Amino acid sequence: MFARKWFYKLGPMIKGSLRFRFFLLILLAVLPGVLLVTYSIIAKQQVGVSAVILILLSSIFALWLDGHALILNNYRSLVELAKRHSSGDLTARSSPNDSSGIFAELAQSFDHMADSLEQHMGKLQRLANKRETVDQIVNELTVQHDLGTLLPLIVDKVSILLDTSFAVIALYDAARSELEIAAVNGLQVPERTRIRMGEGAIGRAAETRQPFLVERYDLWEGRLPEFERYGLRSVLQVPMIHRDQLIGVLSAAEISPMRKFDESDILLMKLIAGTAASAISNTRLFEETHRRLQELETINAVSRVSRVAQSLDEMLPILLEKTMSAVNAIMGSIWLYNPAEERLHPIVTNGIPPLTTSIKPGEGMIGTVFSSAQPHFTPDWREDRLTSDSLRTRIPKGLSGAFIPIRTTWSTIGVLHVGFRSPHELLEHQKNILMTITEMAGNTIQRAQLHEQTKRQLERLSTLRQIDTAITSSLDIDNIFQILIDQVVTRLGVDAACVWVANSKQQTLEFAANRGFRTDALRSTRLRFGEGYAGQVILDQGTIYIPDLKTRYMNYLRSESFDEEGFVSYLAVPLTAKSQVQGVLEIFHRSTLKPDPEWMDFLEALASQAAIVAGYSRLLEDLRRSNIDLNLAYDSTLEGWARALEVRDQETKGHSQRVAEMTMRLAKSMGIPESDLIQIHRGALLHDIGKLGVADSILLKAGPLDDAEKEIMQRHPILAFELLSSIAHLRSALDIPYSHHEKWDGTGYPRGLKGENIPLSARIFAIVDVWDALTSDRPYRKAWSREEALVYIRDQAGKHFDPQVVDAFLSLIDSEVADGMGAETNPN
């Protein structure tokens, strides 16, 4: 009992696991003494061993029972504490006197764990609360469709969510590359304050498109003067980006040194900025869509009024009302010009009485707009310089206005005026809707003054215009004829038509174009003058009209299959231009055709244009023949020049013709366009034309030339250029005469051109020229063999010659050898 009391008295004084070890030490220290005393008692008293053992066991059991009770109590306390924690009661803590030793350590561990969990749960709860707030903000932003409401709502929510003093939204103006303050909370910064990209914290975030945090804004060198007076301590800027497009910058600022923005604030701002960017974009889209819908509704209403109204008196008041409503005007008027009086009159007014009964063109605001046919927008109608002095005092103060000319296709017929309370800035889309409405009004008035016959005439004039455009913009006669014949069938409402062109030399009609036929019989047909209906038209130069072909059968002198067409009515008109019949236009219909005078007039107009096309056809054919003859004459002349040069220079006899032919073959093999080949051929023929300016003593010298003579000889490309450049027709052929002595590596003459700076035609000719020279006899050497010449040309690839042209030349030589054409350019 003493040991037990002593243990309980000392136990609480010993902490942790030391208390358990101390208990074991006491037990081990006391137990030997107890055993010794027990042995002495047994020896003296001669007590039975069994009794002694019973006493010892009883003492040990009592001691164990006391210790077990102590452990069990502590264990139950810990279990109860754990249960309270697991049930969610993180405020539960162990009692300082409830346990001792290792159980006390366990209890303290439980307390520390509860403290940590309680802190983390608090953070999680705060985050959850913010997340719920963000969700609420997102929901509120997404339902807004008005920027005037949305932007202040965003800055208010930012201030609440981040618990900060100030918040700002700056929207990006792509046209000016600037940011404009659009909404503020807590600051007195004027809205529409502009900030350039890269300036200040807002401009920096916009330029980098990354969050930008300034912890000590009051010490930051990049701060803007507009924000100096607010004593900002720290600022956080986050760009608003939607679909990779910068919308603006969302800003939060704080003046308290105790409030510092951290990563969680940046995360929240990025989340809000993304939502705000999407909401702003969607709102803009909604507003634009709504605005366009209103414009379309206005235009549709104006159009509907224009269609339904029976007169201008009925239509114009409704037109003015719809226009004023579209731009929120408080007044308006429509003025129309009276040509007989040469004055403008107010036909209808709304919201303001007429200031005068009439105005001359050029007089005052309305007269000036009418005369200039240009719109005018004024912020102050009364004080505007265009306002006439006689009307200035009658105009109420504080009115702005828009004055738009009302125009038709040909002229200005009036002026539309709408007015507003000043100050009022007319937006661009409002100006556009006014322009659209006035155009519609002009067209409506024009349509009211025209009747159905005029419309038909306009359609037919449009057809003639299309044909005329085709005639004046194209030299493709076949295409022009097809356009014309398509318009004939479509506009005249017939089943088929064809055009014949007269060949006066052969006295025949030749097929030009057709449409609507089931067979191709006409394409292979040629009629002599006087044969068939078309032949009669050529001779008589008059129109033939047959309502029913069955009553006046005549052999068409065409294929038998032509009868399968099933035509009933027929009409043919001569194509006459400048008192000459150029051809015949035939009309076919598979039912009875009854043309009226208006239809016949239009047919005559179409026939006149067909005659022009036929005349152009004959003229172009004559021009083609003349051009061929002229080209042949040019080529003959050039060949004569080349032969004259060869007569002078006996060592190059036949050289020009050979190299010209082989150059053409090589150019064709390299895919040179056909249109360029003729100039290459001419250049090849004239490649040594400059030698006409070289003295015979040098040109005909049998031995090698000295340096001075070489210098003179090397001037012959320059002489060729001087000779040919003055001949316009041969300028395109100058590349070979001027550049065929240039070398790929730049060591040639006369200009030292290098690589692809040398014209391609000259690079092609250079190889052929050397090939012919090497394989021809010269007074100072014998011709080289084919193999020797090919080895030399291969060796000069990349030096003298273009490597790609060398490859093409070698392929040409191989192919010509394989085809049996021979590889030598010089037959000798």
PDB file of N, CA and C in Angstrom, residues 667-668 670-681:
ATOM      1  N   ALA A 667      14.112  24.171-125.399  1.00  0.00           N
ATOM      2  CA  ALA A 667      13.163  24.984-124.609  1.00  0.00           C
ATOM      3  C   ALA A 667      11.838  24.261-124.443  1.00  0.00           C
ATOM      4  N   LYS A 668      11.361  23.619-125.525  1.00  0.00           N
ATOM      5  CA  LYS A 668      10.102  22.870-125.419  1.00  0.00           C
ATOM      6  C   LYS A 668      10.240  21.723-124.427  1.00  0.00           C
ATOM      7  N   MET A 670      11.969  21.614-121.855  1.00  0.00           N
ATOM      8  CA  MET A 670      12.022  22.145-120.492  1.00  0.00           C
ATOM      9  C   MET A 670      10.701  22.786-120.072  1.00  0.00           C
ATOM     10  N   GLY A 671       9.683  22.706-120.919  1.00  0.00           N
ATOM     11  CA  GLY A 671       8.366  23.207-120.538  1.00  0.00           C
ATOM     12  C   GLY A 671       8.195  24.702-120.666  1.00  0.00           C
ATOM     13  N   ILE A 672       9.022  25.356-121.486  1.00  0.00           N
ATOM     14  CA  ILE A 672       8.856  26.799-121.702  1.00  0.00           C
ATOM     15  C   ILE A 672       7.495  27.028-122.369  1.00  0.00           C
ATOM     16  N   PRO A 673       6.699  28.011-121.904  1.00  0.00           N
ATOM     17  CA  PRO A 673       5.379  28.257-122.500  1.00  0.00           C
ATOM     18  C   PRO A 673       5.461  28.550-123.988  1.00  0.00           C
ATOM     19  N   GLU A 674       4.434  28.107-124.684  1.00  0.00           N
ATOM     20  CA  GLU A 674       4.390  28.287-126.134  1.00  0.00           C
ATOM     21  C   GLU A 674       4.472  29.753-126.523  1.00  0.00           C
ATOM     22  N   SER A 675       3.884  30.609-125.672  1.00  0.00           N
ATOM     23  CA  SER A 675       3.875  32.041-125.998  1.00  0.00           C
ATOM     24  C   SER A 675       5.272  32.654-125.973  1.00  0.00           C
ATOM     25  N   ASP A 676       6.222  32.020-125.246  1.00  0.00           N
ATOM     26  CA  ASP A 676       7.587  32.546-125.165  1.00  0.00           C
ATOM     27  C   ASP A 676       8.500  31.984-126.242  1.00  0.00           C
ATOM     28  N   LEU A 677       8.081  30.908-126.882  1.00  0.00           N
ATOM     29  CA  LEU A 677       8.979  30.229-127.815  1.00  0.00           C
ATOM     30  C   LEU A 677       9.285  31.080-129.031  1.00  0.00           C
ATOM     31  N   ILE A 678       8.313  31.864-129.493  1.00  0.00           N
ATOM     32  CA  ILE A 678       8.546  32.655-130.705  1.00  0.00           C
ATOM     33  C   ILE A 678       9.652  33.685-130.475  1.00  0.00           C
ATOM     34  N   GLN A 679       9.684  34.289-129.260  1.00  0.00           N
ATOM     35  CA  GLN A 679      10.726  35.260-128.964  1.00  0.00           C
ATOM     36  C   GLN A 679      12.076  34.575-128.782  1.00  0.00           C
ATOM     37  N   ILE A 680      12.074  33.353-128.236  1.00  0.00           N
ATOM     38  CA  ILE A 680      13.317  32.591-128.115  1.00  0.00           C
ATOM     39  C   ILE A 680      13.860  32.264-129.514  1.00  0.00           C
ATOM     40  N   HIS A 681      12.961  31.892-130.420  1.00  0.00           N
ATOM     41  CA  HIS A 681      13.392  31.588-131.790  1.00  0.00           C
ATOM     42  C   HIS A 681      13.996  32.821-132.454  1.00  0.00           C
TER      43      HIS A 681
END
